[in-house]
Amino acid sequence: LRKVNTDVVTFGQYMQPTKRHMKVHNYVTPAVFETWRQRALDMGFLYCASGPLVRSSYKAGEAFIENVIKKRKAGRDVTMVEDVGEVSKGVNI
């Protein structure tokens, strides 16, 4: 994902909505989600949402604003069109 300049990644847990749906085989602990979040940031992702209830659109607007602020603080001249393009590259795996 980083090789194709993906900047946002999310990690979530499947939750069985009803007894007729596929069962959960293993619940991921909050510590594991935090490890994945930190690893993603260490790999260069600009934003990572990681937790059992996270979905691909999780706090997308918040991530967008946070990254615009960070880039501006870093002195990078960023256009809004560029920012929208970068946030839209997020992928749910």
PDB file of N, CA and C in Angstrom:
ATOM      1  N   LEU A   1       0.809  -1.196   0.000  1.00  0.00           N
ATOM      2  CA  LEU A   1       0.000   0.000   0.000  1.00  0.00           C
ATOM      3  C   LEU A   1       0.854   1.262   0.000  1.00  0.00           C
ATOM      4  N   ARG A   2       1.925   1.263   0.770  1.00  0.00           N
ATOM      5  CA  ARG A   2       2.788   2.446   0.787  1.00  0.00           C
ATOM      6  C   ARG A   2       3.467   2.646  -0.567  1.00  0.00           C
ATOM      7  N   LYS A   3       3.788   1.563  -1.277  1.00  0.00           N
ATOM      8  CA  LYS A   3       4.443   1.681  -2.583  1.00  0.00           C
ATOM      9  C   LYS A   3       3.575   2.402  -3.605  1.00  0.00           C
ATOM     10  N   VAL A   4       2.263   2.380  -3.409  1.00  0.00           N
ATOM     11  CA  VAL A   4       1.359   3.086  -4.318  1.00  0.00           C
ATOM     12  C   VAL A   4       0.806   4.360  -3.661  1.00  0.00           C
ATOM     13  N   ASN A   5       1.530   4.852  -2.651  1.00  0.00           N
ATOM     14  CA  ASN A   5       1.243   6.132  -1.992  1.00  0.00           C
ATOM     15  C   ASN A   5      -0.108   6.199  -1.275  1.00  0.00           C
ATOM     16  N   THR A   6      -0.546   5.082  -0.716  1.00  0.00           N
ATOM     17  CA  THR A   6      -1.741   5.105   0.125  1.00  0.00           C
ATOM     18  C   THR A   6      -1.361   5.764   1.444  1.00  0.00           C
ATOM     19  N   ASP A   7      -2.137   6.734   1.885  1.00  0.00           N
ATOM     20  CA  ASP A   7      -1.807   7.496   3.083  1.00  0.00           C
ATOM     21  C   ASP A   7      -2.646   7.139   4.295  1.00  0.00           C
ATOM     22  N   VAL A   8      -3.811   6.536   4.086  1.00  0.00           N
ATOM     23  CA  VAL A   8      -4.726   6.236   5.182  1.00  0.00           C
ATOM     24  C   VAL A   8      -5.048   4.751   5.168  1.00  0.00           C
ATOM     25  N   VAL A   9      -4.990   4.123   6.340  1.00  0.00           N
ATOM     26  CA  VAL A   9      -5.321   2.699   6.450  1.00  0.00           C
ATOM     27  C   VAL A   9      -6.181   2.491   7.687  1.00  0.00           C
ATOM     28  N   THR A  10      -7.109   1.531   7.602  1.00  0.00           N
ATOM     29  CA  THR A  10      -7.958   1.221   8.759  1.00  0.00           C
ATOM     30  C   THR A  10      -7.919  -0.278   9.030  1.00  0.00           C
ATOM     31  N   PHE A  11      -7.965  -0.629  10.290  1.00  0.00           N
ATOM     32  CA  PHE A  11      -8.023  -2.027  10.718  1.00  0.00           C
ATOM     33  C   PHE A  11      -9.208  -2.185  11.653  1.00  0.00           C
ATOM     34  N   GLY A  12     -10.091  -3.119  11.336  1.00  0.00           N
ATOM     35  CA  GLY A  12     -11.277  -3.340  12.157  1.00  0.00           C
ATOM     36  C   GLY A  12     -11.516  -4.818  12.398  1.00  0.00           C
ATOM     37  N   GLN A  13     -12.506  -5.105  13.226  1.00  0.00           N
ATOM     38  CA  GLN A  13     -12.850  -6.477  13.603  1.00  0.00           C
ATOM     39  C   GLN A  13     -14.225  -6.818  13.064  1.00  0.00           C
ATOM     40  N   TYR A  14     -14.351  -7.948  12.403  1.00  0.00           N
ATOM     41  CA  TYR A  14     -15.668  -8.431  11.997  1.00  0.00           C
ATOM     42  C   TYR A  14     -16.466  -8.749  13.253  1.00  0.00           C
ATOM     43  N   MET A  15     -17.718  -8.302  13.277  1.00  0.00           N
ATOM     44  CA  MET A  15     -18.614  -8.607  14.386  1.00  0.00           C
ATOM     45  C   MET A  15     -19.828  -9.334  13.820  1.00  0.00           C
ATOM     46  N   GLN A  16     -20.185 -10.453  14.411  1.00  0.00           N
ATOM     47  CA  GLN A  16     -21.312 -11.259  13.943  1.00  0.00           C
ATOM     48  C   GLN A  16     -22.618 -10.507  14.210  1.00  0.00           C
ATOM     49  N   PRO A  17     -23.313 -10.057  13.148  1.00  0.00           N
ATOM     50  CA  PRO A  17     -24.525  -9.271  13.371  1.00  0.00           C
ATOM     51  C   PRO A  17     -25.711 -10.079  13.894  1.00  0.00           C
ATOM     52  N   THR A  18     -25.844 -11.332  13.472  1.00  0.00           N
ATOM     53  CA  THR A  18     -26.915 -12.203  13.961  1.00  0.00           C
ATOM     54  C   THR A  18     -26.373 -13.626  14.041  1.00  0.00           C
ATOM     55  N   LYS A  19     -27.122 -14.516  14.667  1.00  0.00           N
ATOM     56  CA  LYS A  19     -26.683 -15.910  14.766  1.00  0.00           C
ATOM     57  C   LYS A  19     -26.640 -16.604  13.414  1.00  0.00           C
ATOM     58  N   ARG A  20     -27.336 -16.049  12.427  1.00  0.00           N
ATOM     59  CA  ARG A  20     -27.337 -16.647  11.086  1.00  0.00           C
ATOM     60  C   ARG A  20     -26.097 -16.272  10.270  1.00  0.00           C
ATOM     61  N   HIS A  21     -25.311 -15.331  10.751  1.00  0.00           N
ATOM     62  CA  HIS A  21     -24.097 -14.907  10.060  1.00  0.00           C
ATOM     63  C   HIS A  21     -22.885 -15.685  10.562  1.00  0.00           C
ATOM     64  N   MET A  22     -21.820 -15.588   9.809  1.00  0.00           N
ATOM     65  CA  MET A  22     -20.566 -16.256  10.160  1.00  0.00           C
ATOM     66  C   MET A  22     -20.126 -15.870  11.575  1.00  0.00           C
ATOM     67  N   LYS A  23     -19.682 -16.861  12.338  1.00  0.00           N
ATOM     68  CA  LYS A  23     -19.215 -16.622  13.704  1.00  0.00           C
ATOM     69  C   LYS A  23     -17.829 -15.972  13.687  1.00  0.00           C
ATOM     70  N   VAL A  24     -17.524 -15.284  14.780  1.00  0.00           N
ATOM     71  CA  VAL A  24     -16.198 -14.717  14.978  1.00  0.00           C
ATOM     72  C   VAL A  24     -15.314 -15.821  15.539  1.00  0.00           C
ATOM     73  N   HIS A  25     -14.218 -16.095  14.882  1.00  0.00           N
ATOM     74  CA  HIS A  25     -13.319 -17.161  15.338  1.00  0.00           C
ATOM     75  C   HIS A  25     -12.331 -16.674  16.396  1.00  0.00           C
ATOM     76  N   ASN A  26     -11.988 -15.390  16.328  1.00  0.00           N
ATOM     77  CA  ASN A  26     -10.998 -14.864  17.257  1.00  0.00           C
ATOM     78  C   ASN A  26     -11.227 -13.362  17.416  1.00  0.00           C
ATOM     79  N   TYR A  27     -11.335 -12.906  18.651  1.00  0.00           N
ATOM     80  CA  TYR A  27     -11.435 -11.475  18.903  1.00  0.00           C
ATOM     81  C   TYR A  27     -10.030 -10.910  19.062  1.00  0.00           C
ATOM     82  N   VAL A  28      -9.771  -9.823  18.359  1.00  0.00           N
ATOM     83  CA  VAL A  28      -8.469  -9.165  18.428  1.00  0.00           C
ATOM     84  C   VAL A  28      -8.488  -8.223  19.627  1.00  0.00           C
ATOM     85  N   THR A  29      -7.433  -8.257  20.424  1.00  0.00           N
ATOM     86  CA  THR A  29      -7.368  -7.429  21.638  1.00  0.00           C
ATOM     87  C   THR A  29      -7.006  -5.992  21.289  1.00  0.00           C
ATOM     88  N   PRO A  30      -7.367  -5.048  22.156  1.00  0.00           N
ATOM     89  CA  PRO A  30      -6.981  -3.653  21.927  1.00  0.00           C
ATOM     90  C   PRO A  30      -5.464  -3.474  21.787  1.00  0.00           C
ATOM     91  N   ALA A  31      -4.690  -4.258  22.519  1.00  0.00           N
ATOM     92  CA  ALA A  31      -3.223  -4.159  22.418  1.00  0.00           C
ATOM     93  C   ALA A  31      -2.737  -4.514  21.017  1.00  0.00           C
ATOM     94  N   VAL A  32      -3.332  -5.514  20.406  1.00  0.00           N
ATOM     95  CA  VAL A  32      -2.949  -5.905  19.040  1.00  0.00           C
ATOM     96  C   VAL A  32      -3.338  -4.803  18.062  1.00  0.00           C
ATOM     97  N   PHE A  33      -4.540  -4.229  18.219  1.00  0.00           N
ATOM     98  CA  PHE A  33      -4.939  -3.125  17.345  1.00  0.00           C
ATOM     99  C   PHE A  33      -3.977  -1.952  17.482  1.00  0.00           C
ATOM    100  N   GLU A  34      -3.524  -1.663  18.695  1.00  0.00           N
ATOM    101  CA  GLU A  34      -2.570  -0.570  18.906  1.00  0.00           C
ATOM    102  C   GLU A  34      -1.234  -0.890  18.243  1.00  0.00           C
ATOM    103  N   THR A  35      -0.807  -2.146  18.321  1.00  0.00           N
ATOM    104  CA  THR A  35       0.435  -2.553  17.651  1.00  0.00           C
ATOM    105  C   THR A  35       0.317  -2.333  16.148  1.00  0.00           C
ATOM    106  N   TRP A  36      -0.804  -2.730  15.560  1.00  0.00           N
ATOM    107  CA  TRP A  36      -1.015  -2.528  14.119  1.00  0.00           C
ATOM    108  C   TRP A  36      -1.040  -1.042  13.763  1.00  0.00           C
ATOM    109  N   ARG A  37      -1.684  -0.234  14.613  1.00  0.00           N
ATOM    110  CA  ARG A  37      -1.738   1.214  14.366  1.00  0.00           C
ATOM    111  C   ARG A  37      -0.342   1.817  14.365  1.00  0.00           C
ATOM    112  N   GLN A  38       0.447   1.467  15.367  1.00  0.00           N
ATOM    113  CA  GLN A  38       1.797   2.011  15.461  1.00  0.00           C
ATOM    114  C   GLN A  38       2.668   1.538  14.300  1.00  0.00           C
ATOM    115  N   ARG A  39       2.538   0.284  13.907  1.00  0.00           N
ATOM    116  CA  ARG A  39       3.305  -0.245  12.784  1.00  0.00           C
ATOM    117  C   ARG A  39       2.954   0.502  11.499  1.00  0.00           C
ATOM    118  N   ALA A  40       1.669   0.779  11.294  1.00  0.00           N
ATOM    119  CA  ALA A  40       1.244   1.524  10.103  1.00  0.00           C
ATOM    120  C   ALA A  40       1.867   2.919  10.089  1.00  0.00           C
ATOM    121  N   LEU A  41       1.849   3.607  11.221  1.00  0.00           N
ATOM    122  CA  LEU A  41       2.459   4.932  11.299  1.00  0.00           C
ATOM    123  C   LEU A  41       3.960   4.858  11.072  1.00  0.00           C
ATOM    124  N   ASP A  42       4.602   3.833  11.617  1.00  0.00           N
ATOM    125  CA  ASP A  42       6.041   3.644  11.417  1.00  0.00           C
ATOM    126  C   ASP A  42       6.376   3.391   9.947  1.00  0.00           C
ATOM    127  N   MET A  43       5.436   2.790   9.211  1.00  0.00           N
ATOM    128  CA  MET A  43       5.639   2.509   7.795  1.00  0.00           C
ATOM    129  C   MET A  43       5.434   3.753   6.932  1.00  0.00           C
ATOM    130  N   GLY A  44       4.921   4.816   7.526  1.00  0.00           N
ATOM    131  CA  GLY A  44       4.758   6.059   6.783  1.00  0.00           C
ATOM    132  C   GLY A  44       3.332   6.436   6.437  1.00  0.00           C
ATOM    133  N   PHE A  45       2.341   5.662   6.915  1.00  0.00           N
ATOM    134  CA  PHE A  45       0.969   6.073   6.687  1.00  0.00           C
ATOM    135  C   PHE A  45       0.717   7.355   7.472  1.00  0.00           C
ATOM    136  N   LEU A  46      -0.006   8.296   6.887  1.00  0.00           N
ATOM    137  CA  LEU A  46      -0.278   9.563   7.555  1.00  0.00           C
ATOM    138  C   LEU A  46      -1.335   9.426   8.627  1.00  0.00           C
ATOM    139  N   TYR A  47      -2.222   8.436   8.476  1.00  0.00           N
ATOM    140  CA  TYR A  47      -3.291   8.244   9.451  1.00  0.00           C
ATOM    141  C   TYR A  47      -3.667   6.772   9.492  1.00  0.00           C
ATOM    142  N   CYS A  48      -3.898   6.248  10.680  1.00  0.00           N
ATOM    143  CA  CYS A  48      -4.360   4.874  10.844  1.00  0.00           C
ATOM    144  C   CYS A  48      -5.393   4.831  11.957  1.00  0.00           C
ATOM    145  N   ALA A  49      -6.586   4.332  11.620  1.00  0.00           N
ATOM    146  CA  ALA A  49      -7.609   4.065  12.624  1.00  0.00           C
ATOM    147  C   ALA A  49      -7.612   2.560  12.834  1.00  0.00           C
ATOM    148  N   SER A  50      -7.470   2.117  14.072  1.00  0.00           N
ATOM    149  CA  SER A  50      -7.326   0.696  14.347  1.00  0.00           C
ATOM    150  C   SER A  50      -8.070   0.345  15.626  1.00  0.00           C
ATOM    151  N   GLY A  51      -9.082  -0.514  15.506  1.00  0.00           N
ATOM    152  CA  GLY A  51      -9.858  -0.914  16.672  1.00  0.00           C
ATOM    153  C   GLY A  51     -11.000  -1.819  16.256  1.00  0.00           C
ATOM    154  N   PRO A  52     -11.646  -2.469  17.214  1.00  0.00           N
ATOM    155  CA  PRO A  52     -12.674  -3.461  16.893  1.00  0.00           C
ATOM    156  C   PRO A  52     -13.885  -2.902  16.152  1.00  0.00           C
ATOM    157  N   LEU A  53     -14.234  -1.645  16.352  1.00  0.00           N
ATOM    158  CA  LEU A  53     -15.413  -1.074  15.707  1.00  0.00           C
ATOM    159  C   LEU A  53     -15.066  -0.146  14.537  1.00  0.00           C
ATOM    160  N   VAL A  54     -13.818  -0.116  14.145  1.00  0.00           N
ATOM    161  CA  VAL A  54     -13.375   0.754  13.055  1.00  0.00           C
ATOM    162  C   VAL A  54     -13.840   0.192  11.715  1.00  0.00           C
ATOM    163  N   ARG A  55     -14.301   1.090  10.845  1.00  0.00           N
ATOM    164  CA  ARG A  55     -14.672   0.741   9.478  1.00  0.00           C
ATOM    165  C   ARG A  55     -13.897   1.643   8.527  1.00  0.00           C
ATOM    166  N   SER A  56     -13.912   1.359   7.257  1.00  0.00           N
ATOM    167  CA  SER A  56     -13.076   2.093   6.307  1.00  0.00           C
ATOM    168  C   SER A  56     -13.371   3.590   6.280  1.00  0.00           C
ATOM    169  N   SER A  57     -14.585   4.002   6.569  1.00  0.00           N
ATOM    170  CA  SER A  57     -14.917   5.427   6.570  1.00  0.00           C
ATOM    171  C   SER A  57     -14.777   6.057   7.955  1.00  0.00           C
ATOM    172  N   TYR A  58     -14.236   5.307   8.905  1.00  0.00           N
ATOM    173  CA  TYR A  58     -14.137   5.723  10.299  1.00  0.00           C
ATOM    174  C   TYR A  58     -13.427   7.063  10.437  1.00  0.00           C
ATOM    175  N   LYS A  59     -14.136   8.064  10.901  1.00  0.00           N
ATOM    176  CA  LYS A  59     -13.580   9.390  11.169  1.00  0.00           C
ATOM    177  C   LYS A  59     -12.823   9.966   9.970  1.00  0.00           C
ATOM    178  N   ALA A  60     -13.302   9.716   8.770  1.00  0.00           N
ATOM    179  CA  ALA A  60     -12.610  10.177   7.566  1.00  0.00           C
ATOM    180  C   ALA A  60     -12.425  11.693   7.566  1.00  0.00           C
ATOM    181  N   GLY A  61     -13.467  12.416   7.960  1.00  0.00           N
ATOM    182  CA  GLY A  61     -13.369  13.874   8.000  1.00  0.00           C
ATOM    183  C   GLY A  61     -12.338  14.344   9.007  1.00  0.00           C
ATOM    184  N   GLU A  62     -12.309  13.697  10.161  1.00  0.00           N
ATOM    185  CA  GLU A  62     -11.329  14.050  11.191  1.00  0.00           C
ATOM    186  C   GLU A  62      -9.907  13.804  10.694  1.00  0.00           C
ATOM    187  N   ALA A  63      -9.703  12.692  10.006  1.00  0.00           N
ATOM    188  CA  ALA A  63      -8.375  12.383   9.462  1.00  0.00           C
ATOM    189  C   ALA A  63      -7.955  13.437   8.450  1.00  0.00           C
ATOM    190  N   PHE A  64      -8.884  13.855   7.612  1.00  0.00           N
ATOM    191  CA  PHE A  64      -8.597  14.865   6.604  1.00  0.00           C
ATOM    192  C   PHE A  64      -8.108  16.155   7.257  1.00  0.00           C
ATOM    193  N   ILE A  65      -8.856  16.652   8.239  1.00  0.00           N
ATOM    194  CA  ILE A  65      -8.502  17.907   8.907  1.00  0.00           C
ATOM    195  C   ILE A  65      -7.168  17.775   9.646  1.00  0.00           C
ATOM    196  N   GLU A  66      -6.965  16.668  10.360  1.00  0.00           N
ATOM    197  CA  GLU A  66      -5.711  16.463  11.088  1.00  0.00           C
ATOM    198  C   GLU A  66      -4.512  16.522  10.152  1.00  0.00           C
ATOM    199  N   ASN A  67      -4.629  15.886   8.995  1.00  0.00           N
ATOM    200  CA  ASN A  67      -3.511  15.850   8.064  1.00  0.00           C
ATOM    201  C   ASN A  67      -3.263  17.186   7.390  1.00  0.00           C
ATOM    202  N   VAL A  68      -4.295  17.954   7.114  1.00  0.00           N
ATOM    203  CA  VAL A  68      -4.113  19.294   6.566  1.00  0.00           C
ATOM    204  C   VAL A  68      -3.349  20.150   7.571  1.00  0.00           C
ATOM    205  N   ILE A  69      -3.758  20.078   8.843  1.00  0.00           N
ATOM    206  CA  ILE A  69      -3.097  20.866   9.888  1.00  0.00           C
ATOM    207  C   ILE A  69      -1.635  20.450  10.031  1.00  0.00           C
ATOM    208  N   LYS A  70      -1.364  19.147  10.055  1.00  0.00           N
ATOM    209  CA  LYS A  70       0.010  18.666  10.195  1.00  0.00           C
ATOM    210  C   LYS A  70       0.884  19.150   9.055  1.00  0.00           C
ATOM    211  N   LYS A  71       0.377  19.077   7.829  1.00  0.00           N
ATOM    212  CA  LYS A  71       1.156  19.503   6.662  1.00  0.00           C
ATOM    213  C   LYS A  71       1.428  20.995   6.705  1.00  0.00           C
ATOM    214  N   ARG A  72       0.426  21.756   7.124  1.00  0.00           N
ATOM    215  CA  ARG A  72       0.625  23.208   7.195  1.00  0.00           C
ATOM    216  C   ARG A  72       1.630  23.564   8.280  1.00  0.00           C
ATOM    217  N   LYS A  73       1.594  22.857   9.400  1.00  0.00           N
ATOM    218  CA  LYS A  73       2.570  23.100  10.468  1.00  0.00           C
ATOM    219  C   LYS A  73       3.980  22.747  10.008  1.00  0.00           C
ATOM    220  N   ALA A  74       4.071  21.738   9.146  1.00  0.00           N
ATOM    221  CA  ALA A  74       5.380  21.321   8.629  1.00  0.00           C
ATOM    222  C   ALA A  74       5.886  22.278   7.562  1.00  0.00           C
ATOM    223  N   GLY A  75       5.057  23.269   7.187  1.00  0.00           N
ATOM    224  CA  GLY A  75       5.487  24.252   6.210  1.00  0.00           C
ATOM    225  C   GLY A  75       5.286  23.820   4.770  1.00  0.00           C
ATOM    226  N   ARG A  76       4.585  22.747   4.564  1.00  0.00           N
ATOM    227  CA  ARG A  76       4.340  22.265   3.210  1.00  0.00           C
ATOM    228  C   ARG A  76       3.183  23.046   2.618  1.00  0.00           C
ATOM    229  N   ASP A  77       3.370  23.571   1.415  1.00  0.00           N
ATOM    230  CA  ASP A  77       2.311  24.292   0.721  1.00  0.00           C
ATOM    231  C   ASP A  77       1.377  23.266   0.103  1.00  0.00           C
ATOM    232  N   VAL A  78       0.182  23.132   0.680  1.00  0.00           N
ATOM    233  CA  VAL A  78      -0.744  22.083   0.276  1.00  0.00           C
ATOM    234  C   VAL A  78      -2.028  22.711  -0.246  1.00  0.00           C
ATOM    235  N   THR A  79      -2.503  22.219  -1.373  1.00  0.00           N
ATOM    236  CA  THR A  79      -3.794  22.666  -1.884  1.00  0.00           C
ATOM    237  C   THR A  79      -4.871  21.730  -1.382  1.00  0.00           C
ATOM    238  N   MET A  80      -6.088  22.196  -1.310  1.00  0.00           N
ATOM    239  CA  MET A  80      -7.196  21.361  -0.856  1.00  0.00           C
ATOM    240  C   MET A  80      -7.427  20.198  -1.813  1.00  0.00           C
ATOM    241  N   VAL A  81      -7.247  20.404  -3.110  1.00  0.00           N
ATOM    242  CA  VAL A  81      -7.430  19.319  -4.080  1.00  0.00           C
ATOM    243  C   VAL A  81      -6.429  18.210  -3.812  1.00  0.00           C
ATOM    244  N   GLU A  82      -5.185  18.565  -3.519  1.00  0.00           N
ATOM    245  CA  GLU A  82      -4.169  17.558  -3.212  1.00  0.00           C
ATOM    246  C   GLU A  82      -4.568  16.773  -1.971  1.00  0.00           C
ATOM    247  N   ASP A  83      -5.043  17.464  -0.934  1.00  0.00           N
ATOM    248  CA  ASP A  83      -5.435  16.789   0.305  1.00  0.00           C
ATOM    249  C   ASP A  83      -6.592  15.830   0.080  1.00  0.00           C
ATOM    250  N   VAL A  84      -7.604  16.229  -0.658  1.00  0.00           N
ATOM    251  CA  VAL A  84      -8.737  15.368  -0.925  1.00  0.00           C
ATOM    252  C   VAL A  84      -8.269  14.105  -1.647  1.00  0.00           C
ATOM    253  N   GLY A  85      -7.380  14.254  -2.599  1.00  0.00           N
ATOM    254  CA  GLY A  85      -6.842  13.100  -3.320  1.00  0.00           C
ATOM    255  C   GLY A  85      -6.105  12.170  -2.415  1.00  0.00           C
ATOM    256  N   GLU A  86      -5.327  12.699  -1.483  1.00  0.00           N
ATOM    257  CA  GLU A  86      -4.566  11.834  -0.586  1.00  0.00           C
ATOM    258  C   GLU A  86      -5.481  11.091   0.364  1.00  0.00           C
ATOM    259  N   VAL A  87      -6.474  11.732   0.928  1.00  0.00           N
ATOM    260  CA  VAL A  87      -7.376  11.058   1.858  1.00  0.00           C
ATOM    261  C   VAL A  87      -8.202  10.004   1.127  1.00  0.00           C
ATOM    262  N   SER A  88      -8.545  10.268  -0.127  1.00  0.00           N
ATOM    263  CA  SER A  88      -9.386   9.321  -0.857  1.00  0.00           C
ATOM    264  C   SER A  88      -8.646   8.046  -1.216  1.00  0.00           C
ATOM    265  N   LYS A  89      -7.330   7.989  -0.985  1.00  0.00           N
ATOM    266  CA  LYS A  89      -6.574   6.788  -1.287  1.00  0.00           C
ATOM    267  C   LYS A  89      -6.629   5.759  -0.167  1.00  0.00           C
ATOM    268  N   GLY A  90      -7.356   6.024   0.907  1.00  0.00           N
ATOM    269  CA  GLY A  90      -7.451   5.101   2.030  1.00  0.00           C
ATOM    270  C   GLY A  90      -8.040   3.757   1.588  1.00  0.00           C
ATOM    271  N   VAL A  91      -7.553   2.686   2.195  1.00  0.00           N
ATOM    272  CA  VAL A  91      -7.983   1.350   1.832  1.00  0.00           C
ATOM    273  C   VAL A  91      -8.312   0.575   3.098  1.00  0.00           C
ATOM    274  N   ASN A  92      -9.364  -0.202   3.084  1.00  0.00           N
ATOM    275  CA  ASN A  92      -9.728  -1.044   4.222  1.00  0.00           C
ATOM    276  C   ASN A  92      -9.236  -2.453   3.955  1.00  0.00           C
ATOM    277  N   ILE A  93      -8.355  -2.973   4.826  1.00  0.00           N
ATOM    278  CA  ILE A  93      -7.844  -4.340   4.658  1.00  0.00           C
ATOM    279  C   ILE A  93      -8.176  -5.169   5.872  1.00  0.00           C
TER     280      ILE A  93
END
